[in-house]
PDB file of C-alpha atoms in Angstrom:
ATOM      1  CA  MET F   1     128.261 104.660  85.671  1.00 86.00           C
ATOM      2  CA  GLU F   2     125.753 105.025  88.523  1.00 94.00           C
ATOM      3  CA  PRO F   3     123.275 102.191  88.992  1.00 96.00           C
ATOM      4  CA  ILE F   4     119.609 102.925  88.374  1.00 97.00           C
ATOM      5  CA  VAL F   5     116.970 101.533  90.741  1.00 97.00           C
ATOM      6  CA  THR F   6     113.418 101.265  89.436  1.00 96.00           C
ATOM      7  CA  VAL F   7     110.862 102.210  92.102  1.00 95.00           C
ATOM      8  CA  PHE F   8     107.166 102.989  92.498  1.00 94.00           C
ATOM      9  CA  ALA F   9     106.158 106.335  91.027  1.00 90.00           C
ATOM     10  CA  GLN F  10     103.811 106.570  94.019  1.00 87.00           C
ATOM     11  CA  SER F  11     104.448 103.964  96.685  1.00 87.00           C
ATOM     12  CA  PRO F  12     101.337 102.324  98.184  1.00 87.00           C
ATOM     13  CA  ASP F  13     103.007 102.315 101.615  1.00 86.00           C
ATOM     14  CA  ARG F  14     102.742 106.140 101.710  1.00 86.00           C
ATOM     15  CA  GLY F  15     106.410 106.714 102.429  1.00 86.00           C
ATOM     16  CA  ARG F  16     106.844 104.250 105.291  1.00 91.00           C
ATOM     17  CA  GLY F  17     109.819 102.618 103.593  1.00 91.00           C
ATOM     18  CA  LEU F  18     108.219  99.191 103.290  1.00 91.00           C
ATOM     19  CA  ALA F  19     108.453  98.870  99.506  1.00 92.00           C
ATOM     20  CA  ARG F  20     111.157  96.452  98.428  1.00 93.00           C
ATOM     21  CA  ASP F  21     113.388  99.117  96.936  1.00 96.00           C
ATOM     22  CA  MET F  22     114.117 100.263 100.506  1.00 97.00           C
ATOM     23  CA  GLN F  23     116.636  97.473 101.189  1.00 98.00           C
ATOM     24  CA  VAL F  24     118.350  98.186  97.870  1.00 98.00           C
ATOM     25  CA  ARG F  25     118.586 101.895  98.659  1.00 98.00           C
ATOM     26  CA  TRP F  26     119.883 101.067 102.142  1.00 98.00           C
ATOM     27  CA  ALA F  27     122.550  98.725 100.762  1.00 98.00           C
ATOM     28  CA  LEU F  28     123.726 101.364  98.287  1.00 98.00           C
ATOM     29  CA  GLU F  29     123.953 103.902 101.098  1.00 98.00           C
ATOM     30  CA  GLU F  30     125.889 101.476 103.319  1.00 98.00           C
ATOM     31  CA  VAL F  31     128.571 100.967 100.670  1.00 97.00           C
ATOM     32  CA  GLY F  32     128.634 104.653  99.691  1.00 97.00           C
ATOM     33  CA  LEU F  33     127.509 104.150  96.099  1.00 96.00           C
ATOM     34  CA  ARG F  34     125.599 106.939  94.374  1.00 96.00           C
ATOM     35  CA  TYR F  35     122.537 105.854  92.419  1.00 97.00           C
ATOM     36  CA  GLY F  36     119.633 107.157  90.405  1.00 96.00           C
ATOM     37  CA  VAL F  37     115.988 106.150  90.451  1.00 95.00           C
ATOM     38  CA  ARG F  38     113.521 105.437  87.687  1.00 96.00           C
ATOM     39  CA  CYS F  39     109.891 105.839  88.733  1.00 94.00           C
ATOM     40  CA  VAL F  40     107.242 103.624  87.162  1.00 95.00           C
ATOM     41  CA  THR F  41     103.473 103.766  87.521  1.00 94.00           C
ATOM     42  CA  PHE F  42     101.397 100.645  88.107  1.00 93.00           C
ATOM     43  CA  ALA F  43     100.365 100.730  84.447  1.00 95.00           C
ATOM     44  CA  GLU F  44     103.998 100.999  83.339  1.00 96.00           C
ATOM     45  CA  MET F  45     104.930  98.049  85.537  1.00 95.00           C
ATOM     46  CA  ARG F  46     102.788  95.827  83.268  1.00 95.00           C
ATOM     47  CA  GLY F  47     104.199  97.340  80.075  1.00 96.00           C
ATOM     48  CA  ARG F  48     106.701  95.764  77.706  1.00 96.00           C
ATOM     49  CA  VAL F  49     109.609  98.005  78.727  1.00 96.00           C
ATOM     50  CA  HIS F  50     109.406  97.222  82.432  1.00 96.00           C
ATOM     51  CA  LEU F  51     108.628  93.546  81.868  1.00 97.00           C
ATOM     52  CA  ALA F  52     111.966  93.338  80.087  1.00 95.00           C
ATOM     53  CA  ARG F  53     113.542  94.364  83.395  1.00 96.00           C
ATOM     54  CA  ASN F  54     111.332  92.183  85.585  1.00 96.00           C
ATOM     55  CA  PRO F  55     109.134  89.549  83.924  1.00 96.00           C
ATOM     56  CA  PHE F  56     106.814  89.580  86.944  1.00 97.00           C
ATOM     57  CA  GLY F  57     106.084  93.297  86.651  1.00 95.00           C
ATOM     58  CA  GLN F  58     107.352  94.193  90.116  1.00 96.00           C
ATOM     59  CA  ILE F  59     109.853  96.574  91.676  1.00 95.00           C
ATOM     60  CA  PRO F  60     112.694  97.041  92.297  1.00 97.00           C
ATOM     61  CA  ALA F  61     114.890  96.516  89.277  1.00 97.00           C
ATOM     62  CA  TYR F  62     118.587  97.342  89.201  1.00 98.00           C
ATOM     63  CA  GLU F  63     120.521  98.377  86.112  1.00 97.00           C
ATOM     64  CA  GLN F  64     124.208  99.141  85.727  1.00 95.00           C
ATOM     65  CA  GLU F  65     126.435  98.918  82.682  1.00 93.00           C
ATOM     66  CA  GLY F  66     124.191  96.458  80.862  1.00 93.00           C
ATOM     67  CA  LEU F  67     123.427  94.285  83.898  1.00 97.00           C
ATOM     68  CA  VAL F  68     119.738  94.118  84.819  1.00 97.00           C
ATOM     69  CA  LEU F  69     118.645  92.430  88.043  1.00 98.00           C
ATOM     70  CA  PHE F  70     115.371  91.993  89.881  1.00 97.00           C
ATOM     71  CA  GLU F  71     114.522  90.559  93.330  1.00 97.00           C
ATOM     72  CA  SER F  72     115.656  92.742  96.214  1.00 97.00           C
ATOM     73  CA  GLY F  73     117.671  89.953  97.865  1.00 97.00           C
ATOM     74  CA  ALA F  74     119.608  89.229  94.691  1.00 97.00           C
ATOM     75  CA  ILE F  75     120.281  92.930  94.166  1.00 98.00           C
ATOM     76  CA  VAL F  76     121.519  93.448  97.732  1.00 98.00           C
ATOM     77  CA  LEU F  77     123.753  90.384  97.426  1.00 98.00           C
ATOM     78  CA  HIS F  78     125.171  91.726  94.160  1.00 98.00           C
ATOM     79  CA  ILE F  79     125.960  95.062  95.818  1.00 98.00           C
ATOM     80  CA  ALA F  80     127.435  93.387  98.903  1.00 98.00           C
ATOM     81  CA  GLU F  81     129.715  91.106  96.900  1.00 97.00           C
ATOM     82  CA  ARG F  82     131.161  93.957  94.853  1.00 96.00           C
ATOM     83  CA  HIS F  83     131.585  96.679  97.458  1.00 96.00           C
ATOM     84  CA  ALA F  84     133.068  96.618 100.935  1.00 95.00           C
ATOM     85  CA  GLY F  85     130.873  97.112 103.969  1.00 95.00           C
ATOM     86  CA  LEU F  86     128.135  94.496 103.873  1.00 98.00           C
ATOM     87  CA  LEU F  87     129.969  91.164 103.942  1.00 97.00           C
ATOM     88  CA  PRO F  88     132.809  90.075 106.272  1.00 96.00           C
ATOM     89  CA  GLY F  89     136.245  89.305 104.897  1.00 94.00           C
ATOM     90  CA  ASP F  90     136.416  85.829 106.421  1.00 95.00           C
ATOM     91  CA  ALA F  91     134.958  83.209 104.057  1.00 97.00           C
ATOM     92  CA  ASP F  92     132.927  81.370 106.707  1.00 97.00           C
ATOM     93  CA  ALA F  93     131.558  84.625 108.126  1.00 96.00           C
ATOM     94  CA  ARG F  94     130.571  85.709 104.600  1.00 97.00           C
ATOM     95  CA  SER F  95     128.660  82.473 104.167  1.00 97.00           C
ATOM     96  CA  ARG F  96     126.841  83.013 107.453  1.00 97.00           C
ATOM     97  CA  ALA F  97     125.891  86.556 106.435  1.00 97.00           C
ATOM     98  CA  LYS F  98     124.421  85.195 103.201  1.00 98.00           C
ATOM     99  CA  MET F  99     122.635  82.502 105.210  1.00 98.00           C
ATOM    100  CA  TRP F 100     120.869  85.205 107.232  1.00 98.00           C
ATOM    101  CA  MET F 101     119.801  86.930 104.028  1.00 98.00           C
ATOM    102  CA  PHE F 102     118.084  83.713 102.952  1.00 97.00           C
ATOM    103  CA  ALA F 103     116.609  83.246 106.441  1.00 97.00           C
ATOM    104  CA  ALA F 104     115.080  86.720 106.302  1.00 98.00           C
ATOM    105  CA  LEU F 105     113.432  86.105 102.937  1.00 97.00           C
ATOM    106  CA  SER F 106     112.591  82.401 103.236  1.00 97.00           C
ATOM    107  CA  THR F 107     111.910  81.782 106.939  1.00 97.00           C
ATOM    108  CA  ILE F 108     110.784  85.078 108.440  1.00 97.00           C
ATOM    109  CA  GLU F 109     109.153  87.059 105.646  1.00 96.00           C
ATOM    110  CA  PRO F 110     106.576  84.575 104.253  1.00 96.00           C
ATOM    111  CA  VAL F 111     104.474  84.403 107.410  1.00 95.00           C
ATOM    112  CA  ILE F 112     104.680  88.187 107.848  1.00 95.00           C
ATOM    113  CA  VAL F 113     103.434  88.704 104.299  1.00 94.00           C
ATOM    114  CA  GLU F 114     100.702  86.124 104.965  1.00 94.00           C
ATOM    115  CA  ARG F 115      99.572  88.228 107.909  1.00 92.00           C
ATOM    116  CA  SER F 116      99.497  91.397 105.818  1.00 92.00           C
ATOM    117  CA  MET F 117      97.461  89.742 103.084  1.00 91.00           C
ATOM    118  CA  LEU F 118      95.064  88.255 105.629  1.00 92.00           C
ATOM    119  CA  ILE F 119      94.349  91.701 107.081  1.00 88.00           C
ATOM    120  CA  LEU F 120      94.055  93.230 103.634  1.00 88.00           C
ATOM    121  CA  THR F 121      91.707  90.678 102.077  1.00 91.00           C
ATOM    122  CA  GLU F 122      89.892  88.728 104.807  1.00 87.00           C
ATOM    123  CA  GLU F 123      89.290  91.121 107.704  1.00 81.00           C
ATOM    124  CA  ASP F 124      85.514  91.000 107.218  1.00 83.00           C
ATOM    125  CA  GLU F 125      85.303  87.198 107.133  1.00 87.00           C
ATOM    126  CA  GLU F 126      83.963  85.243 110.099  1.00 87.00           C
ATOM    127  CA  TRP F 127      87.132  83.173 110.314  1.00 87.00           C
ATOM    128  CA  PHE F 128      89.430  86.215 110.386  1.00 88.00           C
ATOM    129  CA  ALA F 129      90.060  86.411 114.154  1.00 90.00           C
ATOM    130  CA  PRO F 130      91.005  82.743 114.730  1.00 92.00           C
ATOM    131  CA  ARG F 131      93.051  82.671 111.539  1.00 90.00           C
ATOM    132  CA  LEU F 132      94.932  85.820 112.545  1.00 90.00           C
ATOM    133  CA  ALA F 133      95.622  84.297 115.956  1.00 93.00           C
ATOM    134  CA  LEU F 134      97.192  81.244 114.307  1.00 94.00           C
ATOM    135  CA  VAL F 135      99.356  83.356 112.017  1.00 94.00           C
ATOM    136  CA  ASP F 136     100.438  85.598 114.905  1.00 93.00           C
ATOM    137  CA  ALA F 137     101.411  82.526 116.927  1.00 95.00           C
ATOM    138  CA  ARG F 138     103.655  81.388 114.075  1.00 96.00           C
ATOM    139  CA  ILE F 139     105.246  84.813 113.873  1.00 96.00           C
ATOM    140  CA  ARG F 140     105.827  84.914 117.637  1.00 96.00           C
ATOM    141  CA  LYS F 141     107.600  81.562 117.442  1.00 97.00           C
ATOM    142  CA  ARG F 142     109.886  82.843 114.684  1.00 97.00           C
ATOM    143  CA  LEU F 143     110.620  86.019 116.634  1.00 97.00           C
ATOM    144  CA  ALA F 144     111.339  84.081 119.821  1.00 97.00           C
ATOM    145  CA  ASP F 145     113.750  81.789 117.970  1.00 97.00           C
ATOM    146  CA  LEU F 146     115.466  84.804 116.437  1.00 97.00           C
ATOM    147  CA  ALA F 147     115.690  86.542 119.824  1.00 97.00           C
ATOM    148  CA  THR F 148     117.264  83.430 121.339  1.00 96.00           C
ATOM    149  CA  HIS F 149     119.969  83.451 118.696  1.00 96.00           C
ATOM    150  CA  LEU F 150     120.504  87.192 119.036  1.00 95.00           C
ATOM    151  CA  GLY F 151     120.859  87.054 122.814  1.00 94.00           C
ATOM    152  CA  SER F 152     122.663  90.165 123.999  1.00 95.00           C
ATOM    153  CA  SER F 153     124.413  90.771 120.662  1.00 96.00           C
ATOM    154  CA  ASP F 154     123.759  93.821 118.569  1.00 97.00           C
ATOM    155  CA  TRP F 155     123.721  91.897 115.289  1.00 98.00           C
ATOM    156  CA  LEU F 156     123.056  88.376 114.044  1.00 97.00           C
ATOM    157  CA  GLU F 157     126.782  87.693 113.788  1.00 95.00           C
ATOM    158  CA  LYS F 158     129.769  89.690 115.055  1.00 93.00           C
ATOM    159  CA  ASP F 159     129.255  92.763 112.889  1.00 95.00           C
ATOM    160  CA  PHE F 160     126.429  94.333 110.900  1.00 98.00           C
ATOM    161  CA  SER F 161     126.069  92.675 107.494  1.00 98.00           C
ATOM    162  CA  ALA F 162     123.749  92.258 104.543  1.00 98.00           C
ATOM    163  CA  GLY F 163     122.022  89.576 106.629  1.00 98.00           C
ATOM    164  CA  ASP F 164     121.007  92.168 109.202  1.00 98.00           C
ATOM    165  CA  LEU F 165     119.989  94.610 106.490  1.00 98.00           C
ATOM    166  CA  MET F 166     117.580  92.129 104.944  1.00 98.00           C
ATOM    167  CA  MET F 167     116.327  90.871 108.316  1.00 98.00           C
ATOM    168  CA  VAL F 168     115.578  94.350 109.663  1.00 98.00           C
ATOM    169  CA  GLY F 169     113.887  95.236 106.384  1.00 97.00           C
ATOM    170  CA  VAL F 170     111.586  92.248 106.733  1.00 97.00           C
ATOM    171  CA  LEU F 171     110.860  92.787 110.429  1.00 97.00           C
ATOM    172  CA  ARG F 172     109.904  96.427 109.873  1.00 96.00           C
ATOM    173  CA  ARG F 173     106.715  95.148 108.212  1.00 94.00           C
ATOM    174  CA  LEU F 174     105.473  94.291 111.715  1.00 94.00           C
ATOM    175  CA  GLY F 175     105.822  97.884 112.901  1.00 85.00           C
ATOM    176  CA  GLU F 176     102.098  98.601 113.142  1.00 80.00           C
ATOM    177  CA  SER F 177     101.379  95.439 115.123  1.00 87.00           C
ATOM    178  CA  ASP F 178     102.192  94.617 118.759  1.00 89.00           C
ATOM    179  CA  LEU F 179     104.355  91.672 117.764  1.00 94.00           C
ATOM    180  CA  LEU F 180     107.682  93.484 117.865  1.00 92.00           C
ATOM    181  CA  ALA F 181     106.894  95.181 121.171  1.00 89.00           C
ATOM    182  CA  ASP F 182     106.160  91.752 122.656  1.00 90.00           C
ATOM    183  CA  GLU F 183     109.751  90.689 121.869  1.00 94.00           C
ATOM    184  CA  PRO F 184     111.953  93.520 123.261  1.00 94.00           C
ATOM    185  CA  ARG F 185     115.243  92.119 121.962  1.00 96.00           C
ATOM    186  CA  ILE F 186     113.894  92.064 118.423  1.00 96.00           C
ATOM    187  CA  ALA F 187     112.340  95.519 118.771  1.00 96.00           C
ATOM    188  CA  ALA F 188     115.714  96.874 119.922  1.00 96.00           C
ATOM    189  CA  TYR F 189     117.452  95.069 117.053  1.00 97.00           C
ATOM    190  CA  VAL F 190     115.152  96.709 114.504  1.00 97.00           C
ATOM    191  CA  ALA F 191     115.658 100.098 116.169  1.00 97.00           C
ATOM    192  CA  ARG F 192     119.445  99.702 115.885  1.00 98.00           C
ATOM    193  CA  GLY F 193     119.103  99.029 112.187  1.00 98.00           C
ATOM    194  CA  GLU F 194     116.833 102.021 111.679  1.00 98.00           C
ATOM    195  CA  ALA F 195     119.301 104.238 113.574  1.00 98.00           C
ATOM    196  CA  ARG F 196     122.133 103.560 111.141  1.00 98.00           C
ATOM    197  CA  PRO F 197     122.994 106.697 109.138  1.00 98.00           C
ATOM    198  CA  ALA F 198     122.763 104.761 105.854  1.00 98.00           C
ATOM    199  CA  PHE F 199     119.234 103.651 106.697  1.00 98.00           C
ATOM    200  CA  GLN F 200     118.269 107.201 107.606  1.00 98.00           C
ATOM    201  CA  ARG F 201     119.553 108.523 104.287  1.00 97.00           C
ATOM    202  CA  ALA F 202     117.754 105.816 102.312  1.00 97.00           C
ATOM    203  CA  PHE F 203     114.519 106.362 104.222  1.00 97.00           C
ATOM    204  CA  ALA F 204     114.660 110.126 103.726  1.00 95.00           C
ATOM    205  CA  ALA F 205     115.236 109.727  99.989  1.00 94.00           C
ATOM    206  CA  GLN F 206     112.281 107.421  99.445  1.00 93.00           C
ATOM    207  CA  LEU F 207     110.041 109.570 101.663  1.00 93.00           C
ATOM    208  CA  GLU F 208     110.957 112.705  99.726  1.00 91.00           C
ATOM    209  CA  LEU F 209     110.124 110.937  96.474  1.00 89.00           C
ATOM    210  CA  PHE F 210     106.730 109.911  97.855  1.00 86.00           C
ATOM    211  CA  LYS F 211     105.978 113.435  99.032  1.00 85.00           C
ATOM    212  CA  SER F 212     106.921 114.976  95.694  1.00 84.00           C
ATOM    213  CA  SER F 213     104.929 112.422  93.703  1.00 76.00           C
ATOM    214  CA  SER F 214     101.826 112.730  95.884  1.00 67.00           C
ATOM    215  CA  GLY F 215     101.921 116.493  96.321  1.00 64.00           C
ATOM    216  CA  GLU F 216     102.228 116.250 100.108  1.00 64.00           C
TER     217      GLU F 216
END
């Protein structure tokens, strides 16, 4: 039975692949697993049926053979643990790949989301510019630390893993800023992730859904 991924009926990112179902789609493409999508409107996300899938009324949700999961990181980990291609065979290497998944979501993403919310809600406030500068400085420090670890390697560990998938997904949220360009090793790392055929297929699928739902 194919898994079903619940996604925005009309994504607010306008097809840029920044909604959290993108990493789930990418993971499914990496392991070669066919899937279906269930589109929900913002009103439906607060309805009883969807809240049974995700009590916080968010996307994505993942359903397969009676199993219902939410949280993109948990879903990607579930996929990676049950299908070859996203976790190494060696036990220690598998643990490190999972570690990088947590690092993406717990160490890197929060300050990036803080930046997005600051721009969205406080851009007209008198304290916006100095506050943005502080947040950007924190992001630059995280990116510099990540670049130091990456060095001349293509991926965070020996081979591409679910850790890279989650990390690239998080870092893509900086695409419209200058922060990635200021750290060339990280910009190249993100570009390598985006160049993967599985990413390209996932991106094209979510973009096509946005275009069809918006009439573009």
